[in-house]
Amino acid sequence: MKKQTNAKPSGKTKPSKLRIISGEWRSRQLPIPNIEGLRPTPDRVRETLFNWINHYVPGACCGDFFCGSGALGLEALSRGAKQLTFVDNSKQVTRQMQENLSTLNAKNAQVVQQNSAQFLETATPQALDIVFLDPPFRKGWLGQIIPLLERGWLAPRALVYIEMEKEASLPELPSHWQLSKEKTAGQLVYRLFEVTQAGHQ
């Protein structure tokens, strides 16, 4: 999950670890940056999410935007995703992501240090089968990101996972995004949408 872009390490705690739950790298622990506000998706939330999507992950092309710790994308790679694009605006985050991918000898992922909205607006669209959206809370990012995904970034029948603060409202969604699953955990709510047609170019 994500952090304030300009946040600095607090220096008060030992480096945090991310544990991969299942798949090729099951139980592997990887360091994540000690950045204020960086909050990896809790294990039980990840477990529920991947129970929802496990049959769709092998061979899938995925995007982990606002990747933060990379918990969602790394879990997908461990479970057989074909390709993963990690995007985050933080140099510290993307450097650690590169190091963790190197540790895992993962060759089928790219890491981009860029604002996720700018990336989706300027990069050549790639049809993604699964998109993970876990933006910083209370910043209004979803309202910017969702329309950009419709510019050719979604494969037919794509799945879009959205994690957000429980008290917030979803922005207006395209009519062909159908809510498939929804749960709450503490102060967050997480939802899975199925795109019933590909986004337009």
PDB file of C-alpha atoms in Angstrom:
ATOM      1  CA  MET A   1       0.000   0.000   0.000  1.00  0.00           C
ATOM      2  CA  LYS A   2       0.998   3.585  -0.233  1.00  0.00           C
ATOM      3  CA  LYS A   3       2.492   6.517   1.541  1.00  0.00           C
ATOM      4  CA  GLN A   4       2.704  10.265   1.387  1.00  0.00           C
ATOM      5  CA  THR A   5       4.925  11.073  -1.581  1.00  0.00           C
ATOM      6  CA  ASN A   6       7.164  13.380   0.449  1.00  0.00           C
ATOM      7  CA  ALA A   7       7.255  11.264   3.587  1.00  0.00           C
ATOM      8  CA  LYS A   8      10.638  10.457   5.109  1.00  0.00           C
ATOM      9  CA  PRO A   9      11.804   7.452   7.107  1.00  0.00           C
ATOM     10  CA  SER A  10      10.946   7.942  10.753  1.00  0.00           C
ATOM     11  CA  GLY A  11      14.081   6.204  12.026  1.00  0.00           C
ATOM     12  CA  LYS A  12      12.143   5.001  15.058  1.00  0.00           C
ATOM     13  CA  THR A  13      11.452   1.403  14.115  1.00  0.00           C
ATOM     14  CA  LYS A  14      13.278  -1.511  12.579  1.00  0.00           C
ATOM     15  CA  PRO A  15      12.772  -2.051   8.840  1.00  0.00           C
ATOM     16  CA  SER A  16       9.419  -3.652   8.119  1.00  0.00           C
ATOM     17  CA  LYS A  17       8.952  -6.929   6.319  1.00  0.00           C
ATOM     18  CA  LEU A  18       6.403  -8.114   3.801  1.00  0.00           C
ATOM     19  CA  ARG A  19       5.432 -11.790   3.809  1.00  0.00           C
ATOM     20  CA  ILE A  20       4.256 -13.441   0.613  1.00  0.00           C
ATOM     21  CA  ILE A  21       1.347 -15.696   1.458  1.00  0.00           C
ATOM     22  CA  SER A  22       1.293 -18.372  -1.240  1.00  0.00           C
ATOM     23  CA  GLY A  23       2.670 -19.558  -4.544  1.00  0.00           C
ATOM     24  CA  GLU A  24       6.262 -19.946  -5.728  1.00  0.00           C
ATOM     25  CA  TRP A  25       7.592 -17.582  -3.049  1.00  0.00           C
ATOM     26  CA  ARG A  26       5.317 -18.735  -0.245  1.00  0.00           C
ATOM     27  CA  SER A  27       6.416 -17.449   3.190  1.00  0.00           C
ATOM     28  CA  ARG A  28       9.293 -15.410   1.736  1.00  0.00           C
ATOM     29  CA  GLN A  29       9.865 -12.217   3.692  1.00  0.00           C
ATOM     30  CA  LEU A  30      11.074  -9.090   1.945  1.00  0.00           C
ATOM     31  CA  PRO A  31      12.061  -5.674   3.320  1.00  0.00           C
ATOM     32  CA  ILE A  32       9.835  -2.693   2.674  1.00  0.00           C
ATOM     33  CA  PRO A  33      10.747   0.977   3.119  1.00  0.00           C
ATOM     34  CA  ASN A  34      10.230   2.493   6.541  1.00  0.00           C
ATOM     35  CA  ILE A  35       8.064   5.344   5.299  1.00  0.00           C
ATOM     36  CA  GLU A  36       5.346   7.044   7.311  1.00  0.00           C
ATOM     37  CA  GLY A  37       1.935   6.048   5.980  1.00  0.00           C
ATOM     38  CA  LEU A  38       3.115   3.051   3.966  1.00  0.00           C
ATOM     39  CA  ARG A  39       0.639   0.357   4.945  1.00  0.00           C
ATOM     40  CA  PRO A  40       0.916  -3.015   3.217  1.00  0.00           C
ATOM     41  CA  THR A  41      -2.420  -4.672   2.548  1.00  0.00           C
ATOM     42  CA  PRO A  42      -3.084  -6.842   5.635  1.00  0.00           C
ATOM     43  CA  ASP A  43      -2.460 -10.552   5.189  1.00  0.00           C
ATOM     44  CA  ARG A  44      -6.102 -11.479   5.750  1.00  0.00           C
ATOM     45  CA  VAL A  45      -7.265  -8.945   3.151  1.00  0.00           C
ATOM     46  CA  ARG A  46      -4.740 -10.249   0.625  1.00  0.00           C
ATOM     47  CA  GLU A  47      -5.779 -13.809   1.376  1.00  0.00           C
ATOM     48  CA  THR A  48      -9.430 -12.965   0.756  1.00  0.00           C
ATOM     49  CA  LEU A  49      -8.629 -11.055  -2.432  1.00  0.00           C
ATOM     50  CA  PHE A  50      -6.579 -13.879  -3.894  1.00  0.00           C
ATOM     51  CA  ASN A  51      -9.237 -16.396  -2.952  1.00  0.00           C
ATOM     52  CA  TRP A  52     -11.531 -14.285  -5.144  1.00  0.00           C
ATOM     53  CA  ILE A  53      -9.156 -14.053  -8.113  1.00  0.00           C
ATOM     54  CA  ASN A  54      -6.854 -17.069  -7.825  1.00  0.00           C
ATOM     55  CA  HIS A  55      -8.193 -18.803 -10.929  1.00  0.00           C
ATOM     56  CA  TYR A  56      -7.567 -15.660 -13.006  1.00  0.00           C
ATOM     57  CA  VAL A  57      -3.999 -14.940 -11.889  1.00  0.00           C
ATOM     58  CA  PRO A  58      -1.935 -17.595 -13.757  1.00  0.00           C
ATOM     59  CA  GLY A  59      -0.898 -16.109 -17.085  1.00  0.00           C
ATOM     60  CA  ALA A  60      -2.419 -12.698 -16.346  1.00  0.00           C
ATOM     61  CA  CYS A  61      -0.894  -9.339 -17.234  1.00  0.00           C
ATOM     62  CA  CYS A  62      -1.302  -7.088 -14.215  1.00  0.00           C
ATOM     63  CA  GLY A  63      -0.740  -3.521 -13.079  1.00  0.00           C
ATOM     64  CA  ASP A  64      -0.042  -2.537  -9.459  1.00  0.00           C
ATOM     65  CA  PHE A  65      -0.540   1.231  -9.346  1.00  0.00           C
ATOM     66  CA  PHE A  66       0.489   3.142  -6.199  1.00  0.00           C
ATOM     67  CA  CYS A  67       2.338  -0.101  -5.489  1.00  0.00           C
ATOM     68  CA  GLY A  68       3.945   0.961  -2.180  1.00  0.00           C
ATOM     69  CA  SER A  69       5.244  -2.243  -0.602  1.00  0.00           C
ATOM     70  CA  GLY A  70       4.311  -4.175  -3.745  1.00  0.00           C
ATOM     71  CA  ALA A  71       2.329  -6.659  -1.646  1.00  0.00           C
ATOM     72  CA  LEU A  72      -0.426  -7.162  -4.209  1.00  0.00           C
ATOM     73  CA  GLY A  73       1.738  -7.389  -7.306  1.00  0.00           C
ATOM     74  CA  LEU A  74       4.320  -9.653  -5.687  1.00  0.00           C
ATOM     75  CA  GLU A  75       1.578 -11.977  -4.479  1.00  0.00           C
ATOM     76  CA  ALA A  76       0.228 -12.136  -8.043  1.00  0.00           C
ATOM     77  CA  LEU A  77       3.681 -12.915  -9.458  1.00  0.00           C
ATOM     78  CA  SER A  78       4.195 -15.612  -6.849  1.00  0.00           C
ATOM     79  CA  ARG A  79       0.915 -17.195  -7.939  1.00  0.00           C
ATOM     80  CA  GLY A  80       1.767 -17.291 -11.634  1.00  0.00           C
ATOM     81  CA  ALA A  81       1.002 -13.899 -13.175  1.00  0.00           C
ATOM     82  CA  LYS A  82       2.653 -13.571 -16.574  1.00  0.00           C
ATOM     83  CA  GLN A  83       3.708  -9.950 -16.274  1.00  0.00           C
ATOM     84  CA  LEU A  84       3.498  -7.171 -13.696  1.00  0.00           C
ATOM     85  CA  THR A  85       3.947  -3.412 -13.976  1.00  0.00           C
ATOM     86  CA  PHE A  86       4.627  -1.689 -10.643  1.00  0.00           C
ATOM     87  CA  VAL A  87       4.155   2.090 -10.580  1.00  0.00           C
ATOM     88  CA  ASP A  88       4.898   4.421  -7.684  1.00  0.00           C
ATOM     89  CA  ASN A  89       5.990   8.047  -7.389  1.00  0.00           C
ATOM     90  CA  SER A  90       8.502   7.403  -4.605  1.00  0.00           C
ATOM     91  CA  LYS A  91      12.151   6.809  -5.476  1.00  0.00           C
ATOM     92  CA  GLN A  92      12.670   4.957  -2.190  1.00  0.00           C
ATOM     93  CA  VAL A  93       9.732   2.658  -2.902  1.00  0.00           C
ATOM     94  CA  THR A  94      10.745   1.871  -6.470  1.00  0.00           C
ATOM     95  CA  ARG A  95      14.364   1.255  -5.491  1.00  0.00           C
ATOM     96  CA  GLN A  96      13.257  -1.285  -2.879  1.00  0.00           C
ATOM     97  CA  MET A  97      10.880  -2.880  -5.399  1.00  0.00           C
ATOM     98  CA  GLN A  98      13.763  -3.361  -7.839  1.00  0.00           C
ATOM     99  CA  GLU A  99      15.893  -4.909  -5.103  1.00  0.00           C
ATOM    100  CA  ASN A 100      13.115  -7.268  -4.022  1.00  0.00           C
ATOM    101  CA  LEU A 101      12.442  -8.391  -7.580  1.00  0.00           C
ATOM    102  CA  SER A 102      16.171  -9.029  -8.014  1.00  0.00           C
ATOM    103  CA  THR A 103      16.227 -11.049  -4.775  1.00  0.00           C
ATOM    104  CA  LEU A 104      13.362 -13.168  -6.122  1.00  0.00           C
ATOM    105  CA  ASN A 105      15.007 -13.423  -9.565  1.00  0.00           C
ATOM    106  CA  ALA A 106      11.753 -12.162 -11.070  1.00  0.00           C
ATOM    107  CA  LYS A 107      12.310 -11.342 -14.741  1.00  0.00           C
ATOM    108  CA  ASN A 108       8.703 -10.684 -15.736  1.00  0.00           C
ATOM    109  CA  ALA A 109       8.132  -7.352 -13.996  1.00  0.00           C
ATOM    110  CA  GLN A 110       8.930  -3.712 -14.583  1.00  0.00           C
ATOM    111  CA  VAL A 111       9.091  -0.910 -12.040  1.00  0.00           C
ATOM    112  CA  VAL A 112       8.246   2.654 -13.016  1.00  0.00           C
ATOM    113  CA  GLN A 113       8.931   5.651 -10.801  1.00  0.00           C
ATOM    114  CA  GLN A 114       6.183   8.025 -11.858  1.00  0.00           C
ATOM    115  CA  ASN A 115       2.895   9.495 -10.765  1.00  0.00           C
ATOM    116  CA  SER A 116       0.382   6.760 -11.630  1.00  0.00           C
ATOM    117  CA  ALA A 117      -2.000   9.174 -13.344  1.00  0.00           C
ATOM    118  CA  GLN A 118       0.821  10.533 -15.510  1.00  0.00           C
ATOM    119  CA  PHE A 119       1.929   7.011 -16.359  1.00  0.00           C
ATOM    120  CA  LEU A 120      -1.541   5.935 -17.468  1.00  0.00           C
ATOM    121  CA  GLU A 121      -1.947   9.124 -19.469  1.00  0.00           C
ATOM    122  CA  THR A 122       1.407   9.103 -21.268  1.00  0.00           C
ATOM    123  CA  ALA A 123       2.523   5.471 -21.593  1.00  0.00           C
ATOM    124  CA  THR A 124       1.423   3.280 -24.474  1.00  0.00           C
ATOM    125  CA  PRO A 125      -1.629   1.399 -23.158  1.00  0.00           C
ATOM    126  CA  GLN A 126      -1.223  -2.302 -22.484  1.00  0.00           C
ATOM    127  CA  ALA A 127      -4.372  -4.387 -22.044  1.00  0.00           C
ATOM    128  CA  LEU A 128      -4.235  -5.584 -18.441  1.00  0.00           C
ATOM    129  CA  ASP A 129      -6.157  -8.563 -17.096  1.00  0.00           C
ATOM    130  CA  ILE A 130      -5.953  -7.521 -13.438  1.00  0.00           C
ATOM    131  CA  VAL A 131      -5.453  -4.017 -12.027  1.00  0.00           C
ATOM    132  CA  PHE A 132      -4.674  -3.310  -8.377  1.00  0.00           C
ATOM    133  CA  LEU A 133      -5.604   0.185  -7.120  1.00  0.00           C
ATOM    134  CA  ASP A 134      -4.586   1.034  -3.584  1.00  0.00           C
ATOM    135  CA  PRO A 135      -3.956   4.795  -3.612  1.00  0.00           C
ATOM    136  CA  PRO A 136      -3.083   6.965  -0.610  1.00  0.00           C
ATOM    137  CA  PHE A 137      -6.163   7.653   1.462  1.00  0.00           C
ATOM    138  CA  ARG A 138      -8.045  10.942   1.285  1.00  0.00           C
ATOM    139  CA  LYS A 139      -6.245  12.266  -1.808  1.00  0.00           C
ATOM    140  CA  GLY A 140      -8.931  11.803  -4.457  1.00  0.00           C
ATOM    141  CA  TRP A 141      -6.753   9.658  -6.713  1.00  0.00           C
ATOM    142  CA  LEU A 142      -9.434   7.224  -7.816  1.00  0.00           C
ATOM    143  CA  GLY A 143     -11.403   9.921  -9.583  1.00  0.00           C
ATOM    144  CA  GLN A 144      -8.351  10.612 -11.761  1.00  0.00           C
ATOM    145  CA  ILE A 145      -7.197   7.047 -12.312  1.00  0.00           C
ATOM    146  CA  ILE A 146     -10.430   5.289 -13.259  1.00  0.00           C
ATOM    147  CA  PRO A 147     -11.133   7.344 -16.428  1.00  0.00           C
ATOM    148  CA  LEU A 148      -7.510   6.865 -17.529  1.00  0.00           C
ATOM    149  CA  LEU A 149      -7.841   3.083 -17.309  1.00  0.00           C
ATOM    150  CA  GLU A 150     -10.573   3.365 -19.930  1.00  0.00           C
ATOM    151  CA  ARG A 151      -8.025   4.582 -22.479  1.00  0.00           C
ATOM    152  CA  GLY A 152      -7.062   1.072 -23.541  1.00  0.00           C
ATOM    153  CA  TRP A 153      -5.564  -0.285 -20.326  1.00  0.00           C
ATOM    154  CA  LEU A 154      -8.250  -2.893 -19.656  1.00  0.00           C
ATOM    155  CA  ALA A 155      -8.477  -6.253 -21.386  1.00  0.00           C
ATOM    156  CA  PRO A 156     -11.901  -7.773 -22.071  1.00  0.00           C
ATOM    157  CA  ARG A 157     -13.316  -9.116 -18.792  1.00  0.00           C
ATOM    158  CA  ALA A 158     -10.564  -7.404 -16.797  1.00  0.00           C
ATOM    159  CA  LEU A 159     -10.711  -7.419 -13.003  1.00  0.00           C
ATOM    160  CA  VAL A 160     -10.116  -4.198 -11.055  1.00  0.00           C
ATOM    161  CA  TYR A 161      -9.376  -4.328  -7.322  1.00  0.00           C
ATOM    162  CA  ILE A 162      -9.949  -1.120  -5.342  1.00  0.00           C
ATOM    163  CA  GLU A 163      -8.915  -0.618  -1.731  1.00  0.00           C
ATOM    164  CA  MET A 164      -9.920   2.586   0.039  1.00  0.00           C
ATOM    165  CA  GLU A 165     -10.900   4.148   3.345  1.00  0.00           C
ATOM    166  CA  LYS A 166     -14.285   2.974   4.581  1.00  0.00           C
ATOM    167  CA  GLU A 167     -15.760   6.426   5.086  1.00  0.00           C
ATOM    168  CA  ALA A 168     -15.078   7.592   1.520  1.00  0.00           C
ATOM    169  CA  SER A 169     -17.399   7.290  -1.446  1.00  0.00           C
ATOM    170  CA  LEU A 170     -16.419   5.720  -4.725  1.00  0.00           C
ATOM    171  CA  PRO A 171     -16.173   8.121  -7.656  1.00  0.00           C
ATOM    172  CA  GLU A 172     -18.542   7.584 -10.542  1.00  0.00           C
ATOM    173  CA  LEU A 173     -17.646   4.327 -12.294  1.00  0.00           C
ATOM    174  CA  PRO A 174     -18.168   3.323 -15.923  1.00  0.00           C
ATOM    175  CA  SER A 175     -21.486   1.535 -16.388  1.00  0.00           C
ATOM    176  CA  HIS A 176     -19.722  -1.607 -17.634  1.00  0.00           C
ATOM    177  CA  TRP A 177     -17.817  -2.039 -14.343  1.00  0.00           C
ATOM    178  CA  GLN A 178     -19.814  -4.567 -12.345  1.00  0.00           C
ATOM    179  CA  LEU A 179     -19.232  -5.037  -8.614  1.00  0.00           C
ATOM    180  CA  SER A 180     -18.267  -8.671  -8.031  1.00  0.00           C
ATOM    181  CA  LYS A 181     -17.098  -8.775  -4.387  1.00  0.00           C
ATOM    182  CA  GLU A 182     -16.965  -6.377  -1.449  1.00  0.00           C
ATOM    183  CA  LYS A 183     -15.730  -6.626   2.151  1.00  0.00           C
ATOM    184  CA  THR A 184     -14.598  -4.374   4.966  1.00  0.00           C
ATOM    185  CA  ALA A 185     -11.663  -4.826   7.321  1.00  0.00           C
ATOM    186  CA  GLY A 186     -11.201  -2.304  10.086  1.00  0.00           C
ATOM    187  CA  GLN A 187     -11.048   1.158   8.563  1.00  0.00           C
ATOM    188  CA  LEU A 188     -10.800   0.027   4.948  1.00  0.00           C
ATOM    189  CA  VAL A 189     -13.163  -1.381   2.365  1.00  0.00           C
ATOM    190  CA  TYR A 190     -12.027  -3.450  -0.578  1.00  0.00           C
ATOM    191  CA  ARG A 191     -13.931  -4.275  -3.725  1.00  0.00           C
ATOM    192  CA  LEU A 192     -13.468  -6.318  -6.860  1.00  0.00           C
ATOM    193  CA  PHE A 193     -15.013  -5.163 -10.122  1.00  0.00           C
ATOM    194  CA  GLU A 194     -15.381  -7.059 -13.379  1.00  0.00           C
ATOM    195  CA  VAL A 195     -15.182  -5.021 -16.567  1.00  0.00           C
ATOM    196  CA  THR A 196     -17.826  -6.404 -18.888  1.00  0.00           C
ATOM    197  CA  GLN A 197     -16.281  -4.855 -21.990  1.00  0.00           C
ATOM    198  CA  ALA A 198     -12.843  -3.519 -22.829  1.00  0.00           C
ATOM    199  CA  GLY A 199     -12.188   0.152 -22.227  1.00  0.00           C
ATOM    200  CA  HIS A 200     -12.174   2.270 -25.356  1.00  0.00           C
ATOM    201  CA  GLN A 201      -8.976   3.405 -26.981  1.00  0.00           C
TER     202      GLN A 201
END
